[in-house]
Short mmCIF file of C-alpha atoms in Angstrom, two decimals:
data_model
loop_
_atom_site.label_atom_id
_atom_site.label_comp_id
_atom_site.label_asym_id
_atom_site.label_seq_id
_atom_site.Cartn_x
_atom_site.Cartn_y
_atom_site.Cartn_z
CA MET A 1161 -119.44 2.34 23.44
CA GLY A 1162 -121.54 0.16 25.75
CA VAL A 1163 -122.33 -2.51 23.21
CA SER A 1164 -122.95 -5.04 26.08
CA GLN A 1165 -125.84 -3.17 27.07
CA HIS A 1166 -127.90 -4.19 24.07
CA GLU A 1167 -129.91 -7.06 25.74
CA SER A 1168 -129.93 -9.45 22.99
CA GLY A 1169 -130.93 -10.15 19.47
CA LEU A 1170 -130.23 -9.29 16.06
CA GLN A 1171 -131.08 -5.92 14.63
CA PRO A 1172 -129.41 -5.97 11.18
CA GLY A 1173 -132.51 -4.41 9.71
CA PRO A 1174 -132.38 -1.04 7.79
CA GLY A 1175 -132.09 0.70 11.21
CA ALA A 1176 -128.49 -0.68 11.60
CA LYS A 1177 -127.36 0.61 8.26
CA ARG A 1178 -125.69 3.88 8.60
CA ALA A 1179 -123.73 6.21 6.55
CA ALA A 1180 -120.12 5.13 6.37
CA SER A 1181 -118.90 7.73 8.86
CA GLY A 1182 -118.00 8.64 12.33
CA ALA A 1183 -117.40 6.71 15.51
CA ARG A 1184 -119.80 5.91 18.26
CA PRO A 1185 -120.01 8.36 21.20
CA GLY A 1186 -117.04 8.02 23.50
CA SER A 1187 -113.47 8.61 22.82
CA THR A 1188 -112.25 7.69 19.34
CA ALA A 1189 -109.41 5.24 18.99
CA VAL A 1190 -109.06 5.27 15.33
CA SER A 1191 -110.30 7.82 12.86
CA VAL A 1192 -109.90 7.37 9.11
CA SER A 1193 -111.13 10.35 6.97
CA GLY A 1194 -111.13 10.54 3.14
CA VAL A 1195 -108.48 7.86 2.62
CA SER A 1196 -107.75 6.71 -0.98
CA LYS A 1197 -104.93 4.65 -2.30
CA THR A 1198 -103.87 3.78 -5.93
CA PHE A 1199 -101.22 1.18 -6.72
CA TRP A 1200 -99.31 1.52 -9.96
CA ARG A 1201 -98.03 -1.60 -11.68
CA ASP A 1202 -96.33 -1.53 -15.06
CA GLY A 1203 -97.72 2.04 -15.57
CA ARG A 1204 -101.29 1.05 -14.90
CA PRO A 1205 -103.19 2.23 -11.97
CA THR A 1206 -105.45 0.09 -9.70
CA GLN A 1207 -107.55 2.01 -7.17
CA ALA A 1208 -107.35 -0.07 -3.91
CA LEU A 1209 -109.28 2.22 -1.72
CA HIS A 1210 -111.62 5.13 -2.41
CA ASP A 1211 -112.63 7.89 0.01
CA ILE A 1212 -112.65 5.68 3.09
CA GLU A 1213 -114.48 7.04 6.27
CA LEU A 1214 -114.21 5.01 9.42
CA GLY A 1215 -114.30 5.78 13.09
CA ILE A 1216 -113.60 3.26 15.77
CA ALA A 1217 -114.51 3.92 19.34
CA SER A 1218 -112.11 2.94 22.15
CA GLY A 1219 -112.72 -0.56 23.21
CA GLU A 1220 -114.73 -1.40 20.12
CA PHE A 1221 -114.30 -4.57 17.99
CA VAL A 1222 -114.76 -3.67 14.30
CA CYS A 1223 -114.53 -6.16 11.41
CA LEU A 1224 -113.67 -5.17 7.87
CA LEU A 1225 -115.59 -7.87 5.93
CA GLY A 1226 -115.00 -8.25 2.20
CA PRO A 1227 -114.03 -10.44 -0.71
CA SER A 1228 -110.32 -10.86 -1.40
CA GLY A 1229 -108.89 -7.86 -3.23
CA CYS A 1230 -111.33 -5.36 -1.84
CA GLY A 1231 -108.50 -3.44 -0.22
CA LYS A 1232 -109.32 -4.33 3.46
CA SER A 1233 -105.76 -5.51 4.14
CA THR A 1234 -104.42 -2.32 2.47
CA LEU A 1235 -106.66 -0.22 4.68
CA LEU A 1236 -105.30 -2.13 7.77
CA HIS A 1237 -101.79 -1.63 6.66
CA ILE A 1238 -102.38 2.11 6.26
CA VAL A 1239 -103.75 2.26 9.77
CA ALA A 1240 -100.70 0.30 10.90
CA GLY A 1241 -98.42 2.98 9.16
CA PHE A 1242 -96.73 0.38 6.86
CA ILE A 1243 -97.85 2.21 3.86
CA ALA A 1244 -98.98 5.71 3.36
CA ALA A 1245 -102.34 6.79 1.88
CA ASP A 1246 -102.47 8.82 -1.18
CA GLU A 1247 -105.16 11.12 0.19
CA GLY A 1248 -106.83 11.61 3.50
CA GLN A 1249 -105.89 11.26 7.12
CA ILE A 1250 -105.52 8.62 9.76
CA SER A 1251 -105.24 9.17 13.47
CA ALA A 1252 -105.02 6.97 16.42
CA HIS A 1253 -106.02 8.40 19.80
CA GLY A 1254 -105.87 11.84 18.30
CA GLU A 1255 -102.42 11.60 16.92
CA ARG A 1256 -101.77 11.47 13.21
CA VAL A 1257 -100.40 8.20 11.95
CA THR A 1258 -96.99 8.71 10.02
CA GLY A 1259 -95.47 5.14 10.71
CA PRO A 1260 -95.69 2.03 12.73
CA GLY A 1261 -96.13 2.59 16.37
CA VAL A 1262 -96.16 0.58 19.66
CA ASP A 1263 -99.73 1.76 20.28
CA ARG A 1264 -101.08 -0.10 17.19
CA CYS A 1265 -99.86 -3.72 17.06
CA VAL A 1266 -100.43 -5.95 13.97
CA LEU A 1267 -101.12 -9.59 13.75
CA PHE A 1268 -100.63 -11.08 10.32
CA GLN A 1269 -102.14 -14.16 8.65
CA SER A 1270 -98.91 -16.03 9.34
CA PRO A 1271 -97.77 -15.74 12.93
CA THR A 1272 -94.30 -14.27 11.85
CA LEU A 1273 -92.67 -15.49 14.98
CA PHE A 1274 -88.83 -15.04 14.81
CA PRO A 1275 -87.69 -18.73 14.19
CA TRP A 1276 -84.35 -18.15 16.06
CA LEU A 1277 -86.08 -17.18 19.40
CA THR A 1278 -87.96 -19.32 21.86
CA SER A 1279 -91.67 -18.40 22.61
CA ARG A 1280 -90.52 -16.54 25.59
CA ASP A 1281 -87.87 -14.52 23.72
CA ASN A 1282 -90.23 -13.82 21.00
CA VAL A 1283 -92.63 -12.32 23.46
CA LEU A 1284 -89.86 -10.26 24.91
CA PHE A 1285 -88.72 -9.03 21.49
CA GLY A 1286 -90.75 -5.78 21.73
CA PRO A 1287 -89.74 -4.75 25.20
CA ARG A 1288 -86.02 -5.66 24.44
CA SER A 1289 -85.90 -3.68 21.25
CA ARG A 1290 -86.87 -0.61 23.35
CA GLY A 1291 -84.46 -1.42 26.06
CA LEU A 1292 -87.17 -2.46 28.60
CA ASP A 1293 -85.80 -5.86 29.52
CA ASN A 1294 -86.31 -6.13 33.39
CA GLU A 1295 -87.62 -8.36 35.92
CA GLU A 1296 -91.09 -6.89 35.63
CA THR A 1297 -91.42 -7.43 31.88
CA ARG A 1298 -89.96 -11.03 32.07
CA GLY A 1299 -92.60 -11.83 34.66
CA ARG A 1300 -95.19 -10.31 32.49
CA ALA A 1301 -93.97 -12.37 29.55
CA ASP A 1302 -94.43 -15.64 31.58
CA ALA A 1303 -97.76 -14.65 32.75
CA LEU A 1304 -98.84 -13.77 29.24
CA LEU A 1305 -97.61 -17.06 27.87
CA ALA A 1306 -99.59 -18.83 30.61
CA THR A 1307 -102.71 -16.81 29.59
CA VAL A 1308 -102.48 -17.96 25.97
CA GLY A 1309 -101.85 -21.56 27.17
CA LEU A 1310 -98.16 -21.78 26.47
CA GLY A 1311 -96.94 -21.93 30.01
CA ASP A 1312 -95.28 -25.32 29.36
CA PHE A 1313 -93.84 -24.22 25.99
CA LYS A 1314 -91.77 -21.07 26.98
CA ASP A 1315 -88.45 -22.62 25.83
CA HIS A 1316 -89.82 -24.16 22.62
CA TYR A 1317 -88.92 -22.85 19.30
CA PRO A 1318 -91.62 -21.76 16.85
CA HIS A 1319 -90.93 -24.93 14.62
CA GLN A 1320 -91.69 -27.09 17.57
CA LEU A 1321 -95.15 -25.58 18.07
CA SER A 1322 -98.43 -26.35 16.38
CA GLY A 1323 -100.21 -23.83 14.01
CA GLY A 1324 -102.63 -22.60 16.62
CA MET A 1325 -99.85 -22.43 19.33
CA ARG A 1326 -97.83 -20.16 17.07
CA HIS A 1327 -100.68 -17.77 16.65
CA ARG A 1328 -101.25 -17.71 20.37
CA ALA A 1329 -97.48 -16.93 20.89
CA ALA A 1330 -97.84 -14.07 18.30
CA LEU A 1331 -100.75 -12.76 20.28
CA ALA A 1332 -98.83 -12.89 23.55
CA ARG A 1333 -95.81 -11.14 21.78
CA ALA A 1334 -98.33 -8.27 20.67
CA LEU A 1335 -100.03 -7.98 24.02
CA ILE A 1336 -96.88 -7.47 26.09
CA ASN A 1337 -96.49 -3.97 24.61
CA ARG A 1338 -99.98 -3.24 26.05
CA PRO A 1339 -101.14 -1.81 22.64
CA ARG A 1340 -104.13 0.28 22.73
CA ILE A 1341 -105.23 -0.90 19.32
CA LEU A 1342 -104.89 -4.38 17.79
CA LEU A 1343 -105.02 -4.63 14.15
CA MET A 1344 -105.54 -8.15 12.84
CA ASP A 1345 -105.05 -9.04 9.29
CA GLU A 1346 -107.11 -12.32 8.59
CA PRO A 1347 -105.05 -13.82 11.50
CA PHE A 1348 -106.81 -17.30 11.34
CA ALA A 1349 -107.34 -17.64 7.62
CA ALA A 1350 -104.53 -20.19 7.17
CA LEU A 1351 -105.59 -22.38 9.95
CA ASP A 1352 -107.55 -25.56 9.65
CA ALA A 1353 -111.22 -25.33 10.49
CA ILE A 1354 -111.12 -26.87 13.94
CA THR A 1355 -108.04 -24.71 15.10
CA ARG A 1356 -109.65 -21.73 13.58
CA GLU A 1357 -112.75 -22.01 15.63
CA GLN A 1358 -110.58 -22.58 18.83
CA MET A 1359 -108.65 -19.40 18.15
CA GLN A 1360 -111.88 -17.53 17.49
CA ASN A 1361 -113.30 -18.62 20.81
CA PHE A 1362 -110.01 -17.85 22.52
CA LEU A 1363 -109.89 -14.31 21.03
CA LEU A 1364 -113.51 -13.72 21.99
CA ASP A 1365 -112.72 -14.68 25.65
CA LEU A 1366 -109.66 -12.68 25.74
CA TRP A 1367 -111.16 -9.59 24.22
CA GLN A 1368 -114.18 -9.78 26.47
CA ARG A 1369 -111.87 -9.74 29.46
CA GLU A 1370 -109.30 -7.06 28.09
CA ARG A 1371 -111.57 -4.75 26.01
CA MET A 1372 -108.88 -3.26 23.77
CA THR A 1373 -109.79 -1.72 20.42
CA VAL A 1374 -109.65 -4.24 17.59
CA LEU A 1375 -109.88 -3.67 13.88
CA PHE A 1376 -110.11 -7.15 12.39
CA VAL A 1377 -109.92 -8.02 8.60
CA THR A 1378 -111.70 -11.09 7.56
CA HIS A 1379 -113.63 -12.63 4.59
CA ASP A 1380 -115.34 -15.00 6.87
CA VAL A 1381 -118.92 -14.04 7.67
CA GLU A 1382 -119.29 -16.21 10.79
CA GLU A 1383 -116.06 -14.90 12.18
CA ALA A 1384 -117.23 -11.41 11.68
CA ALA A 1385 -120.54 -12.02 13.30
CA LEU A 1386 -119.22 -13.92 16.25
CA LEU A 1387 -116.39 -11.29 17.20
CA SER A 1388 -117.44 -7.89 16.27
CA ASP A 1389 -119.47 -4.99 17.68
CA ARG A 1390 -119.66 -3.61 14.12
CA VAL A 1391 -119.04 -5.17 10.69
CA CYS A 1392 -118.03 -2.84 7.81
CA ILE A 1393 -118.77 -4.43 4.55
CA MET A 1394 -116.50 -3.53 1.75
CA SER A 1395 -116.94 -3.76 -2.12
CA PRO A 1396 -114.03 -4.61 -4.39
CA ARG A 1397 -112.22 -2.32 -6.69
CA PRO A 1398 -112.20 0.38 -5.66
CA GLY A 1399 -112.53 -0.59 -2.03
CA ARG A 1400 -115.26 1.27 -0.34
CA ILE A 1401 -117.22 0.76 2.83
CA VAL A 1402 -120.71 0.14 1.47
CA ASP A 1403 -122.52 -1.16 4.49
CA ILE A 1404 -122.14 -1.06 8.26
CA VAL A 1405 -123.95 -3.51 10.31
CA ASP A 1406 -124.20 -3.33 14.27
CA ILE A 1407 -123.88 -6.74 15.65
CA GLU A 1408 -126.21 -6.58 18.74
CA LEU A 1409 -125.80 -10.03 20.05
CA ALA A 1410 -125.36 -9.86 23.97
CA ARG A 1411 -121.97 -9.98 25.55
CA PRO A 1412 -120.36 -11.88 26.76
CA ARG A 1413 -120.64 -14.27 23.92
CA ASP A 1414 -119.38 -17.78 23.69
CA GLU A 1415 -119.12 -20.57 21.23
CA ALA A 1416 -122.55 -21.95 22.08
CA LEU A 1417 -123.81 -18.82 20.21
CA ARG A 1418 -122.86 -20.20 16.83
CA ASP A 1419 -125.65 -22.81 16.87
CA THR A 1420 -128.47 -20.34 17.96
CA ALA A 1421 -131.12 -19.39 15.47
CA GLU A 1422 -130.57 -15.79 15.93
CA PHE A 1423 -126.75 -16.33 15.11
CA VAL A 1424 -127.62 -18.29 12.01
CA ALA A 1425 -130.09 -15.66 10.90
CA LEU A 1426 -127.48 -12.93 11.35
CA ARG A 1427 -124.84 -14.75 9.43
CA HIS A 1428 -127.57 -15.21 6.60
CA GLU A 1429 -128.24 -11.48 6.71
CA LEU A 1430 -124.49 -10.50 6.57
CA ARG A 1431 -123.82 -13.01 3.57
CA LYS A 1432 -126.86 -11.43 1.77
CA ARG A 1433 -125.46 -7.93 2.31
CA LEU A 1434 -122.01 -9.05 1.29
CA ALA A 1435 -123.30 -10.40 -1.88
CA SER A 1436 -125.17 -7.19 -2.74
CA ALA A 1437 -122.10 -5.03 -1.99
CA MET I 897 -86.84 -28.14 29.71
CA SER I 898 -90.55 -28.40 29.68
CA ALA I 899 -92.68 -31.62 29.17
CA SER I 900 -93.09 -32.47 25.49
CA PRO I 901 -96.26 -34.36 24.62
CA ALA I 902 -95.79 -38.13 25.13
CA THR I 903 -96.52 -38.82 21.33
CA GLU I 904 -93.35 -37.00 20.42
CA VAL I 905 -90.95 -39.38 22.13
CA PRO I 906 -91.15 -42.26 19.56
CA GLY I 907 -90.63 -39.77 16.80
CA ILE I 908 -87.46 -38.52 18.39
CA LEU I 909 -86.17 -42.04 18.97
CA ARG I 910 -86.86 -42.96 15.47
CA ALA I 911 -85.13 -39.85 14.20
CA SER I 912 -82.04 -40.52 16.38
CA SER I 913 -81.87 -44.16 15.35
CA GLY I 914 -82.20 -42.94 11.73
CA ALA I 915 -79.22 -40.56 12.35
CA ALA I 916 -77.18 -43.45 13.98
CA ARG I 917 -77.95 -45.59 10.91
CA HIS I 918 -76.81 -42.99 8.53
CA TRP I 919 -73.58 -42.68 10.53
CA LEU I 920 -72.96 -46.40 10.56
CA ILE I 921 -73.48 -46.59 6.80
CA SER I 922 -71.12 -43.73 6.17
CA ILE I 923 -68.48 -45.17 8.34
CA ALA I 924 -68.79 -48.64 6.80
CA SER I 925 -68.51 -46.84 3.33
CA VAL I 926 -65.20 -45.18 4.32
CA VAL I 927 -63.76 -48.47 5.65
CA ALA I 928 -64.78 -50.25 2.52
CA GLY I 929 -63.05 -47.57 0.41
CA LEU I 930 -59.87 -47.93 2.50
CA ILE I 931 -60.01 -51.77 2.01
CA VAL I 932 -60.51 -51.46 -1.73
CA TRP I 933 -57.52 -48.97 -1.87
CA GLN I 934 -55.35 -51.22 0.17
CA VAL I 935 -56.17 -54.49 -1.98
CA ALA I 936 -55.78 -52.39 -5.25
CA ALA I 937 -52.38 -51.00 -4.16
CA GLN I 938 -51.00 -54.22 -2.67
CA PHE I 939 -52.19 -56.72 -5.10
CA VAL I 940 -53.23 -55.15 -8.30
CA ILE I 941 -50.94 -52.17 -8.87
CA ARG I 942 -48.04 -53.36 -6.80
CA ASP I 943 -45.95 -50.18 -7.33
CA PRO I 944 -45.76 -47.72 -4.49
CA VAL I 945 -44.81 -44.82 -6.90
CA LEU I 946 -48.03 -45.36 -8.81
CA LEU I 947 -50.28 -45.98 -5.72
CA PRO I 948 -49.04 -46.40 -2.24
CA THR I 949 -51.14 -48.35 0.23
CA PRO I 950 -53.15 -46.41 2.83
CA VAL I 951 -51.04 -48.14 5.51
CA ALA I 952 -47.87 -46.82 3.94
CA THR I 953 -49.48 -43.34 3.46
CA VAL I 954 -50.41 -43.20 7.07
CA GLY I 955 -46.83 -44.38 8.04
CA VAL I 956 -45.21 -41.62 5.96
CA LEU I 957 -47.69 -39.08 7.46
CA ILE I 958 -46.73 -40.09 10.99
CA ARG I 959 -42.94 -40.13 10.10
CA TYR I 960 -42.91 -36.61 8.71
CA LEU I 961 -45.13 -35.19 11.56
CA GLY I 962 -41.93 -34.77 13.54
CA MET I 963 -39.28 -34.75 10.71
CA PRO I 964 -38.62 -31.75 8.56
CA TYR I 965 -39.36 -31.92 4.85
CA PRO I 966 -37.36 -31.15 2.82
CA SER I 967 -34.39 -31.27 5.17
CA GLY I 968 -33.97 -28.05 6.84
CA GLY I 969 -37.57 -27.16 6.19
CA GLU I 970 -40.74 -27.54 8.33
CA THR I 971 -42.27 -30.50 9.76
CA LEU I 972 -45.57 -31.73 8.31
CA ILE I 973 -47.31 -30.12 11.30
CA GLY I 974 -45.48 -26.80 10.47
CA HIS I 975 -46.57 -27.05 6.89
CA ALA I 976 -50.13 -27.83 8.00
CA LEU I 977 -50.18 -24.81 10.33
CA THR I 978 -48.70 -22.57 7.39
CA SER I 979 -51.48 -23.50 5.10
CA LEU I 980 -54.17 -23.33 7.82
CA GLY I 981 -53.06 -19.76 8.56
CA ARG I 982 -53.14 -18.81 4.85
CA VAL I 983 -56.63 -20.38 4.36
CA VAL I 984 -58.09 -18.89 7.60
CA ALA I 985 -56.64 -15.37 6.79
CA GLY I 986 -57.86 -15.42 3.15
CA PHE I 987 -61.15 -16.92 4.07
CA ALA I 988 -61.77 -14.25 6.90
CA ILE I 989 -60.76 -11.37 4.70
CA GLY I 990 -62.86 -12.70 1.80
CA SER I 991 -65.82 -13.25 3.95
CA PHE I 992 -65.72 -9.93 5.44
CA ILE I 993 -65.57 -8.17 2.08
CA GLY I 994 -68.02 -10.51 0.49
CA ILE I 995 -70.62 -10.15 3.39
CA ALA I 996 -70.37 -6.26 3.19
CA ILE I 997 -70.81 -6.30 -0.71
CA GLY I 998 -73.79 -8.79 -0.35
CA ALA I 999 -75.40 -6.54 2.26
CA MET I 1000 -75.02 -3.51 0.02
CA MET I 1001 -76.34 -5.52 -2.94
CA ALA I 1002 -79.54 -6.32 -0.94
CA GLY I 1003 -79.78 -2.75 0.19
CA PHE I 1004 -79.28 -0.77 -2.93
CA ARG I 1005 -80.67 -1.88 -6.36
CA SER I 1006 -78.24 0.37 -8.27
CA PHE I 1007 -75.20 -0.95 -6.39
CA ARG I 1008 -76.42 -4.58 -7.32
CA ALA I 1009 -76.52 -3.56 -10.98
CA VAL I 1010 -72.92 -2.16 -10.68
CA VAL I 1011 -71.32 -5.31 -9.18
CA ASP I 1012 -73.54 -7.99 -10.46
CA PRO I 1013 -71.47 -8.30 -13.79
CA PHE I 1014 -68.12 -8.49 -11.92
CA ILE I 1015 -69.33 -11.18 -9.69
CA GLU I 1016 -70.80 -13.14 -12.55
CA ILE I 1017 -67.51 -12.78 -14.51
CA THR I 1018 -65.16 -13.65 -11.62
CA ARG I 1019 -67.06 -16.62 -10.04
CA PRO I 1020 -66.35 -19.16 -12.65
CA LEU I 1021 -62.64 -18.25 -13.15
CA PRO I 1022 -60.02 -20.74 -11.91
CA PRO I 1023 -57.71 -19.20 -9.23
CA LEU I 1024 -54.66 -20.70 -10.85
CA ALA I 1025 -55.20 -18.31 -13.87
CA PHE I 1026 -54.44 -15.35 -11.62
CA VAL I 1027 -51.17 -16.73 -10.22
CA PRO I 1028 -48.68 -15.01 -12.64
CA VAL I 1029 -50.52 -11.59 -12.39
CA LEU I 1030 -50.72 -11.75 -8.65
CA ILE I 1031 -46.82 -12.32 -8.48
CA VAL I 1032 -46.28 -9.37 -10.83
CA TRP I 1033 -48.64 -7.16 -8.67
CA PHE I 1034 -47.87 -8.29 -5.17
CA GLY I 1035 -44.55 -10.14 -5.29
CA ILE I 1036 -43.88 -13.42 -3.69
CA GLY I 1037 -44.73 -12.91 0.02
CA GLU I 1038 -47.70 -13.82 1.85
CA ALA I 1039 -49.98 -10.99 0.40
CA PRO I 1040 -50.60 -12.69 -3.10
CA LYS I 1041 -51.41 -16.03 -1.45
CA ILE I 1042 -53.99 -14.60 0.97
CA ILE I 1043 -55.37 -12.27 -1.80
CA LEU I 1044 -55.89 -15.31 -4.12
CA ILE I 1045 -57.88 -17.30 -1.49
CA ALA I 1046 -59.94 -14.14 -0.54
CA ALA I 1047 -60.59 -13.52 -4.15
CA GLY I 1048 -62.36 -16.82 -4.48
CA VAL I 1049 -64.42 -16.36 -1.31
CA VAL I 1050 -65.76 -12.83 -1.97
CA PRO I 1051 -68.25 -13.67 -4.93
CA VAL I 1052 -69.65 -16.63 -3.09
CA MET I 1053 -70.19 -14.78 0.06
CA ALA I 1054 -71.67 -11.77 -1.68
CA ILE I 1055 -74.12 -13.98 -3.59
CA SER I 1056 -75.23 -15.95 -0.48
CA THR I 1057 -75.51 -12.92 1.84
CA ALA I 1058 -77.55 -10.99 -0.71
CA ALA I 1059 -79.79 -14.00 -1.35
CA GLY I 1060 -80.14 -14.50 2.52
CA LEU I 1061 -81.10 -10.92 3.10
CA ASP I 1062 -83.53 -10.79 0.07
CA GLY I 1063 -85.22 -13.91 1.22
CA ILE I 1064 -86.71 -12.38 4.56
CA PRO I 1065 -90.44 -11.77 4.33
CA GLY I 1066 -91.34 -8.22 4.32
CA GLU I 1067 -94.08 -9.06 7.05
CA MET I 1068 -91.31 -10.08 9.51
CA LEU I 1069 -89.79 -6.75 9.22
CA ASN I 1070 -93.15 -4.86 9.58
CA CYS I 1071 -93.79 -6.96 12.59
CA ALA I 1072 -90.63 -5.97 14.33
CA ARG I 1073 -91.41 -2.29 13.50
CA CYS I 1074 -94.79 -2.40 14.90
CA LEU I 1075 -93.42 -4.22 18.05
CA GLY I 1076 -91.26 -0.96 18.55
CA ALA I 1077 -88.03 -1.90 17.04
CA SER I 1078 -86.20 1.01 15.32
CA GLU I 1079 -84.95 0.64 11.74
CA TRP I 1080 -81.38 0.11 13.05
CA TYR I 1081 -82.46 -2.52 15.61
CA THR I 1082 -84.62 -4.27 12.88
CA MET I 1083 -81.63 -4.32 10.50
CA ILE I 1084 -79.23 -6.02 13.07
CA HIS I 1085 -81.62 -8.11 15.12
CA VAL I 1086 -84.03 -9.30 12.50
CA ARG I 1087 -82.78 -8.75 8.89
CA ILE I 1088 -79.21 -9.84 9.51
CA ARG I 1089 -80.12 -12.36 12.12
CA ALA I 1090 -82.67 -14.04 9.86
CA ALA I 1091 -80.09 -14.19 7.09
CA MET I 1092 -77.40 -15.71 9.25
CA PRO I 1093 -78.09 -19.52 8.48
CA GLN I 1094 -77.84 -18.76 4.83
CA ILE I 1095 -74.65 -16.65 5.30
CA ILE I 1096 -73.09 -19.68 7.24
CA THR I 1097 -74.00 -21.93 4.28
CA GLY I 1098 -72.06 -19.56 1.94
CA MET I 1099 -69.13 -19.73 4.49
CA ARG I 1100 -69.16 -23.48 4.35
CA LEU I 1101 -69.04 -23.41 0.47
CA SER I 1102 -66.28 -20.87 0.39
CA MET I 1103 -64.25 -22.68 3.09
CA GLY I 1104 -64.19 -25.58 0.79
CA LEU I 1105 -63.18 -23.39 -2.17
CA SER I 1106 -60.37 -21.96 0.00
CA TRP I 1107 -58.78 -25.31 0.55
CA THR I 1108 -59.16 -26.19 -3.17
CA SER I 1109 -57.11 -23.17 -4.09
CA ILE I 1110 -54.38 -23.78 -1.51
CA VAL I 1111 -52.37 -25.89 -3.91
CA ALA I 1112 -52.54 -23.23 -6.52
CA VAL I 1113 -51.75 -20.56 -3.88
CA GLU I 1114 -48.61 -22.40 -2.76
CA MET I 1115 -47.25 -22.54 -6.20
CA ILE I 1116 -46.34 -18.88 -5.86
CA ALA I 1117 -42.82 -19.31 -4.80
CA ALA I 1118 -43.66 -20.93 -1.40
CA THR I 1119 -41.34 -22.62 0.71
CA ALA I 1120 -43.75 -24.03 3.15
CA GLY I 1121 -47.31 -25.20 3.32
CA LEU I 1122 -49.18 -28.48 2.23
CA GLY I 1123 -49.49 -27.26 -1.28
CA PHE I 1124 -45.67 -26.87 -1.48
CA VAL I 1125 -45.05 -30.28 0.14
CA ILE I 1126 -47.42 -31.96 -2.39
CA LEU I 1127 -45.62 -30.18 -5.42
CA GLN I 1128 -42.20 -30.90 -4.01
CA ALA I 1129 -43.06 -34.57 -3.30
CA GLY I 1130 -44.42 -34.93 -6.77
CA GLN I 1131 -41.11 -33.77 -8.26
CA PHE I 1132 -39.39 -36.61 -6.30
CA LEU I 1133 -42.06 -39.14 -7.11
CA ASP I 1134 -42.59 -39.64 -3.32
CA THR I 1135 -46.32 -40.54 -4.05
CA SER I 1136 -47.08 -41.70 -0.35
CA LEU I 1137 -45.96 -38.16 0.83
CA ILE I 1138 -48.34 -36.56 -1.84
CA PHE I 1139 -51.15 -38.77 -0.34
CA ALA I 1140 -50.23 -37.88 3.16
CA GLY I 1141 -50.43 -34.11 2.26
CA ILE I 1142 -53.89 -34.74 0.60
CA LEU I 1143 -54.99 -36.74 3.60
CA ILE I 1144 -54.15 -33.70 5.90
CA ILE I 1145 -55.90 -31.20 3.68
CA ALA I 1146 -58.85 -33.35 3.82
CA LEU I 1147 -58.89 -33.73 7.69
CA LEU I 1148 -58.40 -29.93 8.25
CA GLY I 1149 -61.15 -29.16 5.71
CA LEU I 1150 -63.43 -31.53 7.49
CA GLY I 1151 -62.50 -30.07 10.98
CA LEU I 1152 -63.20 -26.49 9.94
CA ASP I 1153 -66.48 -27.58 8.15
CA ALA I 1154 -67.55 -29.22 11.41
CA CYS I 1155 -66.94 -25.95 13.31
CA LEU I 1156 -69.07 -23.98 10.87
CA ARG I 1157 -71.83 -26.76 11.04
CA ARG I 1158 -71.68 -26.36 14.75
CA LEU I 1159 -72.21 -22.60 14.43
CA GLN I 1160 -75.00 -23.08 12.07
CA ARG I 1161 -76.82 -25.43 14.41
CA HIS I 1162 -76.26 -22.93 17.14
CA LEU I 1163 -77.80 -20.07 15.11
CA ASP I 1164 -80.70 -22.12 13.53
CA PRO I 1165 -82.75 -23.98 16.01
CA THR I 1166 -84.63 -25.78 13.20
CA MET I 1167 -81.47 -27.61 12.13
CA ARG I 1168 -81.27 -29.13 15.63
CA PRO I 1169 -82.49 -32.66 16.16
#
């Protein structure tokens, strides 16, 4: 792990390019090996993923970066256990993934809050569904809502919240289960540019405090550069991981980083590699 | 509860004054309708058998509230309760069966293929057409009356339940699963819960349908009920009593719909002001 010990700077040169395999040293949170997936529509096959190898260390923030239709969301849904791979194996903390699990929580592009529940009841959905509704959980729900800046909006319904607030509520709802792995499927893509930057900064702060394992799907180069320890660049049809870039920018990072020369250079480098993918 | 941003207050005020305006206009429209009716009946038609005035109608209504009609029969209140009982029973049975069929249609593709043609065939049929057959099958008791109402409700409820359950985004169900909900818990607390507003909309539609078929239902050898009163009064050209019966049906229909609207607002926070 130990990404933060990299003092500073940008090393996206050839040294950072590695074979698409294996996790960093340390305990492995997610391991994807030899995963392929083909979708059939009207009798015609479309290969979405081809022979994916990916290891994510515990506490690591990894981005899957690629154009739309490259199968990155499919890969995330396979890790989540929503769909099964045709070939290959996925395991999370050493256990084989056969379906959705509380250890891996997914955040979608839309916040998918339950419209009939208040923010607080939305956050409590997970514990309640498992019969864990007690004083302690309710206290934690309130604390989490305060953390995501919704302390004053506990009793509001989703339609009474702004777009960014809904995403923060969804984040609190995911975090209450203490998932070891957070799977994020272009979570901020539908937000306006200003709110998106705010949410990125917010997630950056939160992750630097909590350090859970994150697999983050995006097509936004800047987002990938700002947030991740490692960026996996994917090529379209069939989706393959063609390039892995270590982002060696010092932690903790903050939004001021966006305007530094090294960040701009890194962004440029990522964009170039994405184009040649 | 918690403080809403100050900027929202004028919006809410404007919305509520808009709602108040809507109410005022609606009430004024009803009053205007009654005045037109009164003037037309009193000065243009001038024949209470053809068109009684609203004042006379209300007078008859009040008179028969405590007086049996026909003599030896029920009072208007008794007739209203009889009809209400039939409508509620038929509606409840029809809703139950319709929701069950709709849920199975949403759950199993092949089941949908099996029942779809029957629903499409029965939906546009007028209930009146079934009256003679139902008498042959079920006699002249309460059963055929309740069955007739239920038969009108089933297809409407099946369609709206299936549509409500179909309309839930798959992401929401995936989301519930990865938050730890079992399949069963997801079915009850997410899938059915999310479809509730649309199911209640179906109930409001079929409640209206139930009242429209009550007159047809009470043609089946009935000796009580508002439909019976209307038919009976028609044979004696007691037009004001016909109108009184219609008025009671309208008021009961409005009242039941208000209950369902209330339930809908309770279940769907986005409908609250």
